[in-house]
């Protein structure tokens, strides 16, 4: 992980915020929670740092072009906003997809009416089915009609079929009676959009809360999907017409969190239910696990695929990339000034050990807090934090993986066969993908004794 002297670029402008004599320097502990990777970061966040230019061959152009947009989010000359484009957006868990999606949302709002669905907050991501997403989409659509700023006035002829479907399939069944009971009487009396909004919110809460009849509710939605989708698509088209009449762009739903599904749930969601997903006639951006994007499957063929690679801190020849390292150091310093490290090179060391994986970089700094004895993160503390986080990876690596990881690393980008084991290692972050299908084992994995042993065996075999 050495860095050529010629590539040294001190980040002087990030040294301190408390150089004035009348200002008291805060304790390092006041910054600890800034490294919680669960914090939402968008373009307005003080922690936001743009990384688009530091992800190798990645460009936003592929995503924007799919929706006829230029780099500023404006429609290109001679084009119209799309009404039924579907994109799978994927990459490693923790590589920065949610932040990138929020940045995209800001661009899309120039030409589209955007709804962001963060399913980790709305649904049970550890037990998610397509029917749950469909209900969440319906709820977001109804929110469009309830938006006071839009002031849309939907024709009841498009609302009634959707309400009737839920009345027949859900509310009239004895086993689901408590759902109707939780909708307030005055809202029932209003009917239409207010009733549908309350009903869908209640159903979402029941699914998320693990109601005893959750699977039966899902089955009803799934079995009646064909009819529901016809009414749902008609309501979407009606909403787009009303939006257009008022000078707004068509609906676009950004669905985040589906990349965090377990492999079993991901298989069901992205393979078994892909036909239903493709029948929803609206604009969709769906977050997907990296393994789904790399598979040769019906799903991959039906959707435009956009992949967010790692921040490319290494070249194929194992040399480091100074500009990318500096960008991640700047990202760290957005959350805590550089004066709380003994040296800039200590931060650089953590950046290199993260492999360009944003979440792991935050984890490494946060782990360092459990090792400090003073208001300073030293190189020694950083090395202890690295060992702590590296140990968590050992349980993810099978015995047969060590030699495979070494083989991939020694090939320097030539090993590209997408086997089930390699897809699993990519899913578990044991193996990291940068751009153009170039893979490299996670630097933290390389620090583990079994990796060193496998590397020595490979060298001995080569010498023999």
PDB file of N, CA and C in Angstrom, residues 143-177:
ATOM      1  N   UNK A 143     -49.951   9.582  -2.872  1.00  0.00           N
ATOM      2  CA  UNK A 143     -49.346  10.787  -2.292  1.00  0.00           C
ATOM      3  C   UNK A 143     -49.251  11.912  -3.325  1.00  0.00           C
ATOM      4  N   UNK A 144     -49.084  11.533  -4.590  1.00  0.00           N
ATOM      5  CA  UNK A 144     -49.028  12.531  -5.659  1.00  0.00           C
ATOM      6  C   UNK A 144     -50.328  13.319  -5.720  1.00  0.00           C
ATOM      7  N   UNK A 145     -51.431  12.607  -5.600  1.00  0.00           N
ATOM      8  CA  UNK A 145     -52.734  13.282  -5.652  1.00  0.00           C
ATOM      9  C   UNK A 145     -53.003  14.100  -4.391  1.00  0.00           C
ATOM     10  N   UNK A 146     -52.357  13.730  -3.288  1.00  0.00           N
ATOM     11  CA  UNK A 146     -52.571  14.461  -2.039  1.00  0.00           C
ATOM     12  C   UNK A 146     -51.605  15.633  -1.864  1.00  0.00           C
ATOM     13  N   UNK A 147     -50.643  15.761  -2.764  1.00  0.00           N
ATOM     14  CA  UNK A 147     -49.654  16.832  -2.668  1.00  0.00           C
ATOM     15  C   UNK A 147     -50.332  18.181  -2.920  1.00  0.00           C
ATOM     16  N   UNK A 148     -50.371  19.018  -1.889  1.00  0.00           N
ATOM     17  CA  UNK A 148     -51.060  20.304  -1.999  1.00  0.00           C
ATOM     18  C   UNK A 148     -50.399  21.213  -3.032  1.00  0.00           C
ATOM     19  N   UNK A 149     -49.085  21.074  -3.209  1.00  0.00           N
ATOM     20  CA  UNK A 149     -48.382  21.931  -4.167  1.00  0.00           C
ATOM     21  C   UNK A 149     -48.744  21.591  -5.609  1.00  0.00           C
ATOM     22  N   UNK A 150     -49.074  20.328  -5.852  1.00  0.00           N
ATOM     23  CA  UNK A 150     -49.454  19.917  -7.203  1.00  0.00           C
ATOM     24  C   UNK A 150     -50.928  20.205  -7.482  1.00  0.00           C
ATOM     25  N   UNK A 151     -51.762  20.063  -6.468  1.00  0.00           N
ATOM     26  CA  UNK A 151     -53.208  20.346  -6.591  1.00  0.00           C
ATOM     27  C   UNK A 151     -53.841  19.599  -7.759  1.00  0.00           C
ATOM     28  N   UNK A 152     -53.545  18.322  -7.857  1.00  0.00           N
ATOM     29  CA  UNK A 152     -54.150  17.503  -8.915  1.00  0.00           C
ATOM     30  C   UNK A 152     -55.574  17.110  -8.514  1.00  0.00           C
ATOM     31  N   UNK A 153     -56.443  17.056  -9.484  1.00  0.00           N
ATOM     32  CA  UNK A 153     -57.830  16.658  -9.240  1.00  0.00           C
ATOM     33  C   UNK A 153     -58.150  15.425 -10.079  1.00  0.00           C
ATOM     34  N   UNK A 154     -57.911  14.252  -9.516  1.00  0.00           N
ATOM     35  CA  UNK A 154     -58.114  13.024 -10.291  1.00  0.00           C
ATOM     36  C   UNK A 154     -59.589  12.763 -10.581  1.00  0.00           C
ATOM     37  N   UNK A 155     -59.834  12.191 -11.726  1.00  0.00           N
ATOM     38  CA  UNK A 155     -61.191  11.785 -12.107  1.00  0.00           C
ATOM     39  C   UNK A 155     -61.547  10.524 -11.323  1.00  0.00           C
ATOM     40  N   UNK A 156     -62.668  10.520 -10.610  1.00  0.00           N
ATOM     41  CA  UNK A 156     -63.074   9.342  -9.829  1.00  0.00           C
ATOM     42  C   UNK A 156     -63.151   8.061 -10.644  1.00  0.00           C
ATOM     43  N   UNK A 157     -63.326   8.186 -11.950  1.00  0.00           N
ATOM     44  CA  UNK A 157     -63.442   6.988 -12.780  1.00  0.00           C
ATOM     45  C   UNK A 157     -62.151   6.166 -12.753  1.00  0.00           C
ATOM     46  N   UNK A 158     -61.024   6.798 -12.473  1.00  0.00           N
ATOM     47  CA  UNK A 158     -59.743   6.086 -12.388  1.00  0.00           C
ATOM     48  C   UNK A 158     -59.446   5.623 -10.962  1.00  0.00           C
ATOM     49  N   UNK A 159     -60.021   6.288  -9.990  1.00  0.00           N
ATOM     50  CA  UNK A 159     -59.801   5.924  -8.587  1.00  0.00           C
ATOM     51  C   UNK A 159     -60.664   4.730  -8.190  1.00  0.00           C
ATOM     52  N   UNK A 160     -61.930   4.740  -8.613  1.00  0.00           N
ATOM     53  CA  UNK A 160     -62.895   3.739  -8.162  1.00  0.00           C
ATOM     54  C   UNK A 160     -62.455   2.294  -8.429  1.00  0.00           C
ATOM     55  N   UNK A 161     -61.932   1.956  -9.613  1.00  0.00           N
ATOM     56  CA  UNK A 161     -61.527   0.560  -9.834  1.00  0.00           C
ATOM     57  C   UNK A 161     -60.453   0.067  -8.857  1.00  0.00           C
ATOM     58  N   UNK A 162     -59.543   0.972  -8.468  1.00  0.00           N
ATOM     59  CA  UNK A 162     -58.492   0.587  -7.526  1.00  0.00           C
ATOM     60  C   UNK A 162     -59.097   0.372  -6.142  1.00  0.00           C
ATOM     61  N   UNK A 163     -59.968   1.302  -5.726  1.00  0.00           N
ATOM     62  CA  UNK A 163     -60.633   1.165  -4.428  1.00  0.00           C
ATOM     63  C   UNK A 163     -61.476  -0.109  -4.405  1.00  0.00           C
ATOM     64  N   UNK A 164     -62.214  -0.361  -5.484  1.00  0.00           N
ATOM     65  CA  UNK A 164     -63.064  -1.558  -5.557  1.00  0.00           C
ATOM     66  C   UNK A 164     -62.237  -2.837  -5.445  1.00  0.00           C
ATOM     67  N   UNK A 165     -61.053  -2.821  -6.048  1.00  0.00           N
ATOM     68  CA  UNK A 165     -60.199  -4.020  -5.978  1.00  0.00           C
ATOM     69  C   UNK A 165     -59.833  -4.311  -4.528  1.00  0.00           C
ATOM     70  N   UNK A 166     -59.414  -3.299  -3.796  1.00  0.00           N
ATOM     71  CA  UNK A 166     -59.052  -3.497  -2.392  1.00  0.00           C
ATOM     72  C   UNK A 166     -60.274  -3.845  -1.548  1.00  0.00           C
ATOM     73  N   UNK A 167     -61.410  -3.261  -1.878  1.00  0.00           N
ATOM     74  CA  UNK A 167     -62.644  -3.590  -1.155  1.00  0.00           C
ATOM     75  C   UNK A 167     -62.956  -5.069  -1.308  1.00  0.00           C
ATOM     76  N   UNK A 168     -62.864  -5.564  -2.534  1.00  0.00           N
ATOM     77  CA  UNK A 168     -63.247  -6.949  -2.833  1.00  0.00           C
ATOM     78  C   UNK A 168     -62.218  -7.949  -2.341  1.00  0.00           C
ATOM     79  N   UNK A 169     -60.947  -7.689  -2.609  1.00  0.00           N
ATOM     80  CA  UNK A 169     -59.895  -8.669  -2.331  1.00  0.00           C
ATOM     81  C   UNK A 169     -59.416  -8.625  -0.881  1.00  0.00           C
ATOM     82  N   UNK A 170     -59.544  -7.480  -0.227  1.00  0.00           N
ATOM     83  CA  UNK A 170     -58.990  -7.341   1.125  1.00  0.00           C
ATOM     84  C   UNK A 170     -60.073  -7.089   2.171  1.00  0.00           C
ATOM     85  N   UNK A 171     -60.785  -5.998   2.062  1.00  0.00           N
ATOM     86  CA  UNK A 171     -61.653  -5.547   3.150  1.00  0.00           C
ATOM     87  C   UNK A 171     -62.864  -6.433   3.396  1.00  0.00           C
ATOM     88  N   UNK A 172     -63.342  -7.112   2.372  1.00  0.00           N
ATOM     89  CA  UNK A 172     -64.533  -7.950   2.549  1.00  0.00           C
ATOM     90  C   UNK A 172     -64.206  -9.335   3.102  1.00  0.00           C
ATOM     91  N   UNK A 173     -62.921  -9.590   3.327  1.00  0.00           N
ATOM     92  CA  UNK A 173     -62.523 -10.884   3.884  1.00  0.00           C
ATOM     93  C   UNK A 173     -62.387 -10.765   5.401  1.00  0.00           C
ATOM     94  N   UNK A 174     -63.000 -11.687   6.092  1.00  0.00           N
ATOM     95  CA  UNK A 174     -63.064 -11.646   7.545  1.00  0.00           C
ATOM     96  C   UNK A 174     -61.672 -11.583   8.183  1.00  0.00           C
ATOM     97  N   UNK A 175     -60.720 -12.296   7.610  1.00  0.00           N
ATOM     98  CA  UNK A 175     -59.385 -12.376   8.215  1.00  0.00           C
ATOM     99  C   UNK A 175     -58.646 -11.043   8.191  1.00  0.00           C
ATOM    100  N   UNK A 176     -59.070 -10.098   7.310  1.00  0.00           N
ATOM    101  CA  UNK A 176     -58.406  -8.803   7.212  1.00  0.00           C
ATOM    102  C   UNK A 176     -59.249  -7.673   7.797  1.00  0.00           C
ATOM    103  N   UNK A 177     -60.270  -8.020   8.594  1.00  0.00           N
ATOM    104  CA  UNK A 177     -61.227  -7.025   9.074  1.00  0.00           C
ATOM    105  C   UNK A 177     -60.576  -5.899   9.884  1.00  0.00           C
TER     106      UNK A 177
END
